[in-house]
PDB file of C-alpha atoms in Angstrom:
ATOM      1  CA  MET Y   1       0.116   0.034  -0.063  1.00 54.00           C
ATOM      2  CA  SER Y   2       1.240   3.520  -0.867  1.00 83.00           C
ATOM      3  CA  ILE Y   3       0.197   4.876   2.744  1.00 92.00           C
ATOM      4  CA  ARG Y   4      -0.520   3.408   5.684  1.00 93.00           C
ATOM      5  CA  PHE Y   5      -1.393   4.339   9.699  1.00 95.00           C
ATOM      6  CA  GLU Y   6       0.250   3.085  12.408  1.00 96.00           C
ATOM      7  CA  ARG Y   7       0.537   4.025  16.007  1.00 95.00           C
ATOM      8  CA  ASP Y   8       3.054   4.010  18.957  1.00 95.00           C
ATOM      9  CA  GLY Y   9       1.287   4.689  22.278  1.00 95.00           C
ATOM     10  CA  ALA Y  10      -0.167   8.111  21.864  1.00 96.00           C
ATOM     11  CA  VAL Y  11       1.542   8.761  18.367  1.00 97.00           C
ATOM     12  CA  GLY Y  12      -0.026   8.178  15.355  1.00 97.00           C
ATOM     13  CA  HIS Y  13       1.936   8.100  11.930  1.00 98.00           C
ATOM     14  CA  ILE Y  14       0.625   8.397   8.656  1.00 97.00           C
ATOM     15  CA  VAL Y  15       3.606   6.791   6.480  1.00 97.00           C
ATOM     16  CA  LEU Y  16       4.073   7.348   2.875  1.00 96.00           C
ATOM     17  CA  ALA Y  17       5.459   4.170   1.804  1.00 93.00           C
ATOM     18  CA  ASN Y  18       6.234   3.928  -1.699  1.00 91.00           C
ATOM     19  CA  PRO Y  19      10.004   5.024  -1.678  1.00 94.00           C
ATOM     20  CA  PRO Y  20      12.101   6.455  -3.138  1.00 94.00           C
ATOM     21  CA  PHE Y  21      10.138   8.720  -4.580  1.00 94.00           C
ATOM     22  CA  ASN Y  22       6.608   8.512  -2.978  1.00 94.00           C
ATOM     23  CA  ARG Y  23       4.703   9.288  -5.729  1.00 92.00           C
ATOM     24  CA  LEU Y  24       1.042  10.240  -4.964  1.00 90.00           C
ATOM     25  CA  ASP Y  25      -0.622   7.740  -7.483  1.00 86.00           C
ATOM     26  CA  LEU Y  26      -4.488   6.784  -7.962  1.00 82.00           C
ATOM     27  CA  ARG Y  27      -4.412   4.823  -4.925  1.00 85.00           C
ATOM     28  CA  PHE Y  28      -2.995   7.624  -2.857  1.00 86.00           C
ATOM     29  CA  CYS Y  29      -6.462   9.197  -2.381  1.00 82.00           C
ATOM     30  CA  GLU Y  30      -8.313   6.255  -0.994  1.00 86.00           C
ATOM     31  CA  ALA Y  31      -5.359   5.080   1.209  1.00 91.00           C
ATOM     32  CA  LEU Y  32      -4.938   8.674   2.655  1.00 91.00           C
ATOM     33  CA  ARG Y  33      -8.522   9.041   3.487  1.00 90.00           C
ATOM     34  CA  ALA Y  34      -8.553   5.607   5.006  1.00 92.00           C
ATOM     35  CA  ALA Y  35      -5.345   6.618   7.180  1.00 94.00           C
ATOM     36  CA  VAL Y  36      -6.724  10.034   8.151  1.00 93.00           C
ATOM     37  CA  HIS Y  37      -9.988   8.183   9.183  1.00 93.00           C
ATOM     38  CA  GLN Y  38      -8.073   5.577  11.462  1.00 94.00           C
ATOM     39  CA  ALA Y  39      -6.176   8.537  13.010  1.00 95.00           C
ATOM     40  CA  SER Y  40      -9.410  10.393  14.074  1.00 93.00           C
ATOM     41  CA  GLU Y  41     -11.148   7.530  15.650  1.00 93.00           C
ATOM     42  CA  SER Y  42      -8.222   6.592  17.663  1.00 94.00           C
ATOM     43  CA  ASP Y  43      -7.228   8.338  20.869  1.00 94.00           C
ATOM     44  CA  ILE Y  44      -3.803   9.493  19.677  1.00 96.00           C
ATOM     45  CA  ARG Y  45      -2.536  12.804  21.134  1.00 96.00           C
ATOM     46  CA  VAL Y  46      -0.657  13.754  18.075  1.00 97.00           C
ATOM     47  CA  LEU Y  47      -0.094  12.591  14.334  1.00 98.00           C
ATOM     48  CA  VAL Y  48       3.039  12.440  12.479  1.00 98.00           C
ATOM     49  CA  VAL Y  49       3.322  12.586   8.617  1.00 98.00           C
ATOM     50  CA  ARG Y  50       6.510  10.957   7.117  1.00 98.00           C
ATOM     51  CA  SER Y  51       7.761   9.108   4.592  1.00 97.00           C
ATOM     52  CA  GLU Y  52      10.184   5.936   3.946  1.00 96.00           C
ATOM     53  CA  GLY Y  53      13.219   6.269   1.855  1.00 96.00           C
ATOM     54  CA  PRO Y  54      15.289   9.517   1.097  1.00 97.00           C
ATOM     55  CA  HIS Y  55      12.664  11.644  -0.117  1.00 97.00           C
ATOM     56  CA  PHE Y  56       9.227  13.002   1.486  1.00 97.00           C
ATOM     57  CA  SER Y  57       7.498  12.995  -1.937  1.00 96.00           C
ATOM     58  CA  PHE Y  58       7.957  13.941  -5.629  1.00 95.00           C
ATOM     59  CA  GLY Y  59       4.149  14.926  -5.625  1.00 93.00           C
ATOM     60  CA  GLY Y  60       1.638  13.686  -8.132  1.00 90.00           C
ATOM     61  CA  GLU Y  61       2.073  10.530 -10.403  1.00 88.00           C
ATOM     62  CA  VAL Y  62       1.577  12.516 -13.438  1.00 89.00           C
ATOM     63  CA  ARG Y  63       2.128   9.723 -15.671  1.00 89.00           C
ATOM     64  CA  GLU Y  64      -1.235   8.344 -14.767  1.00 88.00           C
ATOM     65  CA  TRP Y  65      -3.269  11.588 -15.915  1.00 88.00           C
ATOM     66  CA  PRO Y  66      -2.931  11.866 -19.659  1.00 90.00           C
ATOM     67  CA  GLY Y  67      -5.922  10.980 -21.516  1.00 90.00           C
ATOM     68  CA  LYS Y  68      -8.225  11.386 -18.451  1.00 90.00           C
ATOM     69  CA  ASP Y  69     -11.029  13.924 -19.063  1.00 93.00           C
ATOM     70  CA  VAL Y  70     -11.580  16.946 -16.716  1.00 93.00           C
ATOM     71  CA  ASN Y  71     -14.547  15.325 -14.731  1.00 94.00           C
ATOM     72  CA  TRP Y  72     -12.229  12.576 -13.531  1.00 90.00           C
ATOM     73  CA  PHE Y  73      -9.442  15.266 -12.641  1.00 91.00           C
ATOM     74  CA  ARG Y  74     -11.846  17.343 -10.672  1.00 93.00           C
ATOM     75  CA  THR Y  75     -13.049  14.420  -8.853  1.00 91.00           C
ATOM     76  CA  PHE Y  76      -9.489  13.297  -8.115  1.00 89.00           C
ATOM     77  CA  VAL Y  77      -8.292  16.806  -6.805  1.00 91.00           C
ATOM     78  CA  ALA Y  78     -11.446  17.121  -4.812  1.00 92.00           C
ATOM     79  CA  ASP Y  79     -10.571  13.848  -3.055  1.00 90.00           C
ATOM     80  CA  VAL Y  80      -7.109  14.742  -2.677  1.00 92.00           C
ATOM     81  CA  ASN Y  81      -8.264  18.039  -0.956  1.00 93.00           C
ATOM     82  CA  VAL Y  82     -10.968  16.529   1.202  1.00 92.00           C
ATOM     83  CA  SER Y  83      -8.260  14.196   2.576  1.00 92.00           C
ATOM     84  CA  TYR Y  84      -5.646  17.197   3.366  1.00 95.00           C
ATOM     85  CA  ARG Y  85      -8.435  19.109   4.752  1.00 93.00           C
ATOM     86  CA  ALA Y  86      -9.277  16.602   7.175  1.00 93.00           C
ATOM     87  CA  ILE Y  87      -5.914  16.330   8.592  1.00 95.00           C
ATOM     88  CA  GLU Y  88      -6.437  20.097   9.219  1.00 93.00           C
ATOM     89  CA  MET Y  89      -9.501  19.402  10.855  1.00 91.00           C
ATOM     90  CA  LEU Y  90      -8.278  16.894  13.393  1.00 92.00           C
ATOM     91  CA  LYS Y  91      -8.504  18.232  16.996  1.00 91.00           C
ATOM     92  CA  ILE Y  92      -4.642  17.260  17.929  1.00 95.00           C
ATOM     93  CA  PRO Y  93      -1.507  18.724  16.714  1.00 96.00           C
ATOM     94  CA  THR Y  94      -0.027  17.497  13.188  1.00 97.00           C
ATOM     95  CA  VAL Y  95       3.768  17.084  12.574  1.00 98.00           C
ATOM     96  CA  ALA Y  96       5.384  16.817   8.846  1.00 98.00           C
ATOM     97  CA  VAL Y  97       8.867  15.405   8.797  1.00 98.00           C
ATOM     98  CA  VAL Y  98      10.297  16.375   5.691  1.00 98.00           C
ATOM     99  CA  GLN Y  99      13.643  15.124   4.067  1.00 98.00           C
ATOM    100  CA  GLY Y 100      14.933  15.119   0.725  1.00 98.00           C
ATOM    101  CA  ILE Y 101      12.279  16.387  -1.800  1.00 98.00           C
ATOM    102  CA  ALA Y 102       8.820  17.510  -1.256  1.00 98.00           C
ATOM    103  CA  PHE Y 103       7.343  18.784  -4.514  1.00 97.00           C
ATOM    104  CA  GLY Y 104       4.096  19.605  -5.595  1.00 96.00           C
ATOM    105  CA  GLY Y 105       1.200  17.455  -3.850  1.00 95.00           C
ATOM    106  CA  GLY Y 106       4.003  16.149  -1.253  1.00 96.00           C
ATOM    107  CA  PHE Y 107       4.799  19.639  -0.376  1.00 98.00           C
ATOM    108  CA  GLU Y 108       1.099  20.677   0.161  1.00 97.00           C
ATOM    109  CA  LEU Y 109       0.665  17.408   2.232  1.00 97.00           C
ATOM    110  CA  ALA Y 110       3.608  18.896   4.462  1.00 98.00           C
ATOM    111  CA  LEU Y 111       1.737  22.253   4.582  1.00 97.00           C
ATOM    112  CA  ALA Y 112      -1.552  20.786   6.043  1.00 96.00           C
ATOM    113  CA  CYS Y 113       0.294  20.092   9.199  1.00 97.00           C
ATOM    114  CA  ASP Y 114       0.728  22.419  11.996  1.00 97.00           C
ATOM    115  CA  PHE Y 115       4.583  21.949  12.416  1.00 98.00           C
ATOM    116  CA  LEU Y 116       6.922  21.410   9.405  1.00 98.00           C
ATOM    117  CA  VAL Y 117      10.157  20.128  10.428  1.00 98.00           C
ATOM    118  CA  ALA Y 118      12.676  19.912   7.552  1.00 98.00           C
ATOM    119  CA  ALA Y 119      15.962  19.020   7.007  1.00 98.00           C
ATOM    120  CA  ASP Y 120      18.149  22.056   5.989  1.00 98.00           C
ATOM    121  CA  ASN Y 121      19.169  20.654   2.743  1.00 98.00           C
ATOM    122  CA  ALA Y 122      15.290  19.344   1.843  1.00 98.00           C
ATOM    123  CA  ILE Y 123      13.823  20.937  -1.306  1.00 98.00           C
ATOM    124  CA  LEU Y 124      10.443  22.183  -1.235  1.00 98.00           C
ATOM    125  CA  ARG Y 125       8.943  23.204  -4.603  1.00 97.00           C
ATOM    126  CA  CYS Y 126       5.292  24.054  -6.347  1.00 97.00           C
ATOM    127  CA  VAL Y 127       6.108  22.504  -9.591  1.00 94.00           C
ATOM    128  CA  GLU Y 128       2.828  22.728 -11.106  1.00 94.00           C
ATOM    129  CA  VAL Y 129       3.892  25.973 -13.322  1.00 93.00           C
ATOM    130  CA  THR Y 130       5.895  23.585 -15.054  1.00 92.00           C
ATOM    131  CA  THR Y 131       2.721  21.858 -16.610  1.00 90.00           C
ATOM    132  CA  ALA Y 132       0.794  25.118 -17.023  1.00 92.00           C
ATOM    133  CA  MET Y 133      -0.890  24.283 -13.946  1.00 91.00           C
ATOM    134  CA  LEU Y 134      -0.971  25.921 -10.319  1.00 93.00           C
ATOM    135  CA  PRO Y 135      -1.080  24.291  -6.964  1.00 94.00           C
ATOM    136  CA  ILE Y 136      -4.189  22.366  -6.428  1.00 92.00           C
ATOM    137  CA  ALA Y 137      -4.269  21.330  -3.016  1.00 94.00           C
ATOM    138  CA  GLY Y 138      -3.619  24.377  -0.963  1.00 93.00           C
ATOM    139  CA  ALA Y 139      -0.017  25.339  -1.349  1.00 95.00           C
ATOM    140  CA  LEU Y 140      -0.379  28.726  -2.717  1.00 95.00           C
ATOM    141  CA  GLN Y 141      -2.999  30.217  -0.166  1.00 95.00           C
ATOM    142  CA  ARG Y 142      -0.933  28.514   2.596  1.00 96.00           C
ATOM    143  CA  ILE Y 143       2.335  29.600   1.630  1.00 97.00           C
ATOM    144  CA  ALA Y 144       0.871  33.100   1.469  1.00 95.00           C
ATOM    145  CA  GLU Y 145      -0.654  32.800   4.882  1.00 94.00           C
ATOM    146  CA  ARG Y 146       2.813  31.652   6.208  1.00 95.00           C
ATOM    147  CA  ALA Y 147       5.324  33.740   4.051  1.00 96.00           C
ATOM    148  CA  GLY Y 148       3.331  36.551   2.351  1.00 95.00           C
ATOM    149  CA  ARG Y 149       1.549  37.013  -0.898  1.00 95.00           C
ATOM    150  CA  ALA Y 150       4.654  38.212  -2.690  1.00 97.00           C
ATOM    151  CA  ARG Y 151       6.343  34.836  -1.822  1.00 97.00           C
ATOM    152  CA  ALA Y 152       3.662  32.823  -2.828  1.00 96.00           C
ATOM    153  CA  SER Y 153       3.227  34.414  -6.062  1.00 96.00           C
ATOM    154  CA  ARG Y 154       7.156  34.085  -6.450  1.00 96.00           C
ATOM    155  CA  PHE Y 155       7.374  30.225  -5.821  1.00 97.00           C
ATOM    156  CA  ALA Y 156       4.168  29.410  -7.446  1.00 96.00           C
ATOM    157  CA  MET Y 157       4.486  31.358 -10.586  1.00 96.00           C
ATOM    158  CA  LEU Y 158       8.279  30.708 -10.986  1.00 96.00           C
ATOM    159  CA  GLY Y 159       8.406  27.442  -9.801  1.00 96.00           C
ATOM    160  CA  GLU Y 160      11.683  28.301  -7.566  1.00 97.00           C
ATOM    161  CA  PRO Y 161      12.860  25.750  -5.301  1.00 97.00           C
ATOM    162  CA  ILE Y 162      12.981  26.526  -1.670  1.00 98.00           C
ATOM    163  CA  SER Y 163      15.653  24.934   0.800  1.00 98.00           C
ATOM    164  CA  GLY Y 164      14.827  23.611   4.026  1.00 98.00           C
ATOM    165  CA  ARG Y 165      17.050  26.475   5.582  1.00 98.00           C
ATOM    166  CA  GLU Y 166      15.001  29.154   3.235  1.00 98.00           C
ATOM    167  CA  ALA Y 167      11.705  27.620   4.309  1.00 98.00           C
ATOM    168  CA  GLY Y 168      12.670  28.115   8.171  1.00 98.00           C
ATOM    169  CA  THR Y 169      13.533  31.755   7.748  1.00 98.00           C
ATOM    170  CA  LEU Y 170      10.497  32.452   5.551  1.00 98.00           C
ATOM    171  CA  GLY Y 171       8.353  30.785   8.359  1.00 97.00           C
ATOM    172  CA  ILE Y 172       7.074  27.975   5.947  1.00 98.00           C
ATOM    173  CA  ALA Y 173       8.994  25.113   8.277  1.00 98.00           C
ATOM    174  CA  THR Y 174       8.721  25.632  11.826  1.00 98.00           C
ATOM    175  CA  HIS Y 175      11.669  23.618  12.622  1.00 98.00           C
ATOM    176  CA  VAL Y 176      14.821  23.467  10.160  1.00 98.00           C
ATOM    177  CA  VAL Y 177      18.126  21.124  11.225  1.00 98.00           C
ATOM    178  CA  PRO Y 178      20.738  19.333   9.501  1.00 98.00           C
ATOM    179  CA  GLU Y 179      19.600  16.055   8.156  1.00 97.00           C
ATOM    180  CA  SER Y 180      21.483  13.999  10.669  1.00 97.00           C
ATOM    181  CA  GLU Y 181      19.364  15.699  13.360  1.00 98.00           C
ATOM    182  CA  LEU Y 182      16.123  15.613  11.744  1.00 98.00           C
ATOM    183  CA  SER Y 183      14.667  12.277  13.279  1.00 97.00           C
ATOM    184  CA  ALA Y 184      15.885  13.408  16.860  1.00 98.00           C
ATOM    185  CA  THR Y 185      14.440  16.638  16.583  1.00 98.00           C
ATOM    186  CA  ALA Y 186      11.103  15.613  15.163  1.00 98.00           C
ATOM    187  CA  ASN Y 187      10.927  13.105  18.001  1.00 97.00           C
ATOM    188  CA  THR Y 188      11.710  15.480  20.837  1.00 97.00           C
ATOM    189  CA  LEU Y 189       8.765  17.893  19.397  1.00 97.00           C
ATOM    190  CA  ILE Y 190       6.317  14.967  19.062  1.00 98.00           C
ATOM    191  CA  ASN Y 191       6.870  13.706  22.590  1.00 97.00           C
ATOM    192  CA  GLN Y 192       6.598  17.131  23.923  1.00 96.00           C
ATOM    193  CA  LEU Y 193       3.238  17.275  21.885  1.00 96.00           C
ATOM    194  CA  ALA Y 194       2.175  13.665  22.975  1.00 96.00           C
ATOM    195  CA  THR Y 195       2.426  14.672  26.735  1.00 94.00           C
ATOM    196  CA  GLY Y 196       1.359  18.350  26.713  1.00 92.00           C
ATOM    197  CA  PRO Y 197      -2.079  19.620  27.322  1.00 91.00           C
ATOM    198  CA  THR Y 198      -4.044  18.186  24.671  1.00 88.00           C
ATOM    199  CA  ARG Y 199      -7.308  20.320  25.086  1.00 89.00           C
ATOM    200  CA  SER Y 200      -5.338  23.560  25.084  1.00 91.00           C
ATOM    201  CA  TYR Y 201      -3.632  22.344  21.411  1.00 91.00           C
ATOM    202  CA  ALA Y 202      -7.137  21.621  20.090  1.00 91.00           C
ATOM    203  CA  ALA Y 203      -8.416  25.203  21.153  1.00 90.00           C
ATOM    204  CA  THR Y 204      -5.193  27.005  19.665  1.00 92.00           C
ATOM    205  CA  ARG Y 205      -5.915  24.912  16.385  1.00 91.00           C
ATOM    206  CA  THR Y 206      -9.759  26.249  16.703  1.00 90.00           C
ATOM    207  CA  LEU Y 207      -8.617  29.748  17.180  1.00 90.00           C
ATOM    208  CA  LEU Y 208      -6.129  29.705  14.423  1.00 92.00           C
ATOM    209  CA  LYS Y 209      -8.618  27.999  11.907  1.00 89.00           C
ATOM    210  CA  ALA Y 210     -10.846  30.841  12.680  1.00 90.00           C
ATOM    211  CA  TRP Y 211      -8.146  33.398  12.033  1.00 92.00           C
ATOM    212  CA  SER Y 212      -7.345  31.777   8.751  1.00 90.00           C
ATOM    213  CA  SER Y 213     -10.802  31.766   7.444  1.00 88.00           C
ATOM    214  CA  GLY Y 214     -11.836  35.151   8.865  1.00 90.00           C
ATOM    215  CA  GLY Y 215      -8.881  37.188  10.159  1.00 88.00           C
ATOM    216  CA  VAL Y 216      -8.473  38.743  13.473  1.00 93.00           C
ATOM    217  CA  ALA Y 217     -12.379  39.590  13.949  1.00 92.00           C
ATOM    218  CA  ALA Y 218     -13.341  36.038  13.397  1.00 90.00           C
ATOM    219  CA  ALA Y 219     -10.798  34.652  16.051  1.00 89.00           C
ATOM    220  CA  ASP Y 220     -11.748  37.252  18.509  1.00 91.00           C
ATOM    221  CA  THR Y 221     -15.470  36.409  18.135  1.00 91.00           C
ATOM    222  CA  VAL Y 222     -15.002  32.669  18.983  1.00 88.00           C
ATOM    223  CA  MET Y 223     -12.124  33.296  21.711  1.00 91.00           C
ATOM    224  CA  LEU Y 224     -14.091  33.571  24.876  1.00 91.00           C
ATOM    225  CA  ASP Y 225     -15.840  30.501  24.024  1.00 89.00           C
ATOM    226  CA  VAL Y 226     -12.838  28.578  23.323  1.00 87.00           C
ATOM    227  CA  ALA Y 227     -11.240  29.822  26.428  1.00 89.00           C
ATOM    228  CA  MET Y 228     -13.881  29.501  28.689  1.00 90.00           C
ATOM    229  CA  GLU Y 229     -14.345  25.821  27.903  1.00 86.00           C
ATOM    230  CA  LEU Y 230     -10.746  25.203  28.604  1.00 84.00           C
ATOM    231  CA  TYR Y 231     -10.922  27.376  32.107  1.00 86.00           C
ATOM    232  CA  ASN Y 232     -13.773  24.972  33.133  1.00 84.00           C
ATOM    233  CA  GLY Y 233     -11.258  21.759  32.322  1.00 83.00           C
ATOM    234  CA  ALA Y 234      -9.401  19.670  34.722  1.00 82.00           C
ATOM    235  CA  ASP Y 235      -6.261  20.431  33.347  1.00 79.00           C
ATOM    236  CA  ALA Y 236      -6.757  24.092  33.617  1.00 80.00           C
ATOM    237  CA  GLN Y 237      -8.021  23.925  36.986  1.00 82.00           C
ATOM    238  CA  ARG Y 238      -4.848  21.934  38.170  1.00 81.00           C
ATOM    239  CA  GLY Y 239      -2.442  24.059  36.143  1.00 79.00           C
ATOM    240  CA  PHE Y 240      -3.732  27.370  37.889  1.00 79.00           C
ATOM    241  CA  ALA Y 241      -3.778  25.537  41.291  1.00 82.00           C
ATOM    242  CA  ASN Y 242      -0.342  24.520  40.940  1.00 79.00           C
ATOM    243  CA  THR Y 243       1.067  27.732  39.643  1.00 81.00           C
ATOM    244  CA  ALA Y 244      -0.586  29.500  42.473  1.00 82.00           C
ATOM    245  CA  ASP Y 245       1.114  27.351  45.165  1.00 80.00           C
ATOM    246  CA  ALA Y 246       4.231  27.737  43.458  1.00 78.00           C
ATOM    247  CA  PHE Y 247       4.013  31.769  43.686  1.00 78.00           C
ATOM    248  CA  ASN Y 248       2.984  31.326  47.317  1.00 81.00           C
ATOM    249  CA  LYS Y 249       6.149  29.539  48.005  1.00 80.00           C
ATOM    250  CA  ASP Y 250       8.216  31.685  45.342  1.00 72.00           C
ATOM    251  CA  ILE Y 251       9.437  28.937  43.353  1.00 64.00           C
ATOM    252  CA  GLU Y 252       9.342  27.822  39.647  1.00 63.00           C
ATOM    253  CA  PRO Y 253       5.920  26.359  38.741  1.00 61.00           C
ATOM    254  CA  PRO Y 254       6.156  22.387  38.358  1.00 60.00           C
ATOM    255  CA  THR Y 255       6.002  20.456  35.166  1.00 62.00           C
ATOM    256  CA  LEU Y 256       2.409  19.397  34.799  1.00 58.00           C
ATOM    257  CA  VAL Y 257       1.184  15.779  33.484  1.00 57.00           C
ATOM    258  CA  PHE Y 258      -1.706  16.802  31.089  1.00 64.00           C
ATOM    259  CA  GLU Y 259      -4.503  14.007  30.908  1.00 60.00           C
ATOM    260  CA  GLY Y 260      -7.143  15.815  29.152  1.00 55.00           C
ATOM    261  CA  LYS Y 261      -8.472  15.034  25.351  1.00 49.00           C
TER     262      LYS Y 261
END
């Protein structure tokens, strides 16, 4: 199978398992949809999107597309987008771990995650312009959101490669390290998220999604409701009590173990 879901305790993994190029073929949509469904039904606390082999993904398996009519292509693209947006709609934090090449739909899959951990020598690229197309699974608007409209225009229209190092500088990647440190850095982040305040993470994602769709005003509209639901939960109440106790003793607040979902 080109994609599989697996879990290790509180951590779920969606694995692109068609090395060395991990091209997104016709089986991709169905397999990704099934993997995301498994992730959403589980009680994992963080989801990781990673790949086998030297590259994250070369993007769509374009050799399967010639001769297909526009209605087939529309359905294919819609299915890809449904799966990518389903990743964004999860309540838990998501992490893409990118090494080697992430082109086209592979780059867009990484951009669907909250955290993009990249090797400094990774190459990210919107390649669609080379076939007289444009990014069709969200890259254009998500690069604009992370790095600004001008850069989104540049990378989509000119198809320029983005090194992992540059992606970090521009805010497209959240963490950038030498390739030899990629696994360790990603695992540290993943473990932090897996043991952190899951309900707080979910609330943060909700607020950011509101901002993405409607700006500051939309986020402000839902902020109080989101925050009050957190305040009414056991994690926040325990956190406030422990912090207050630490303040009374004039010491650093203790590290908490979060249990809420």
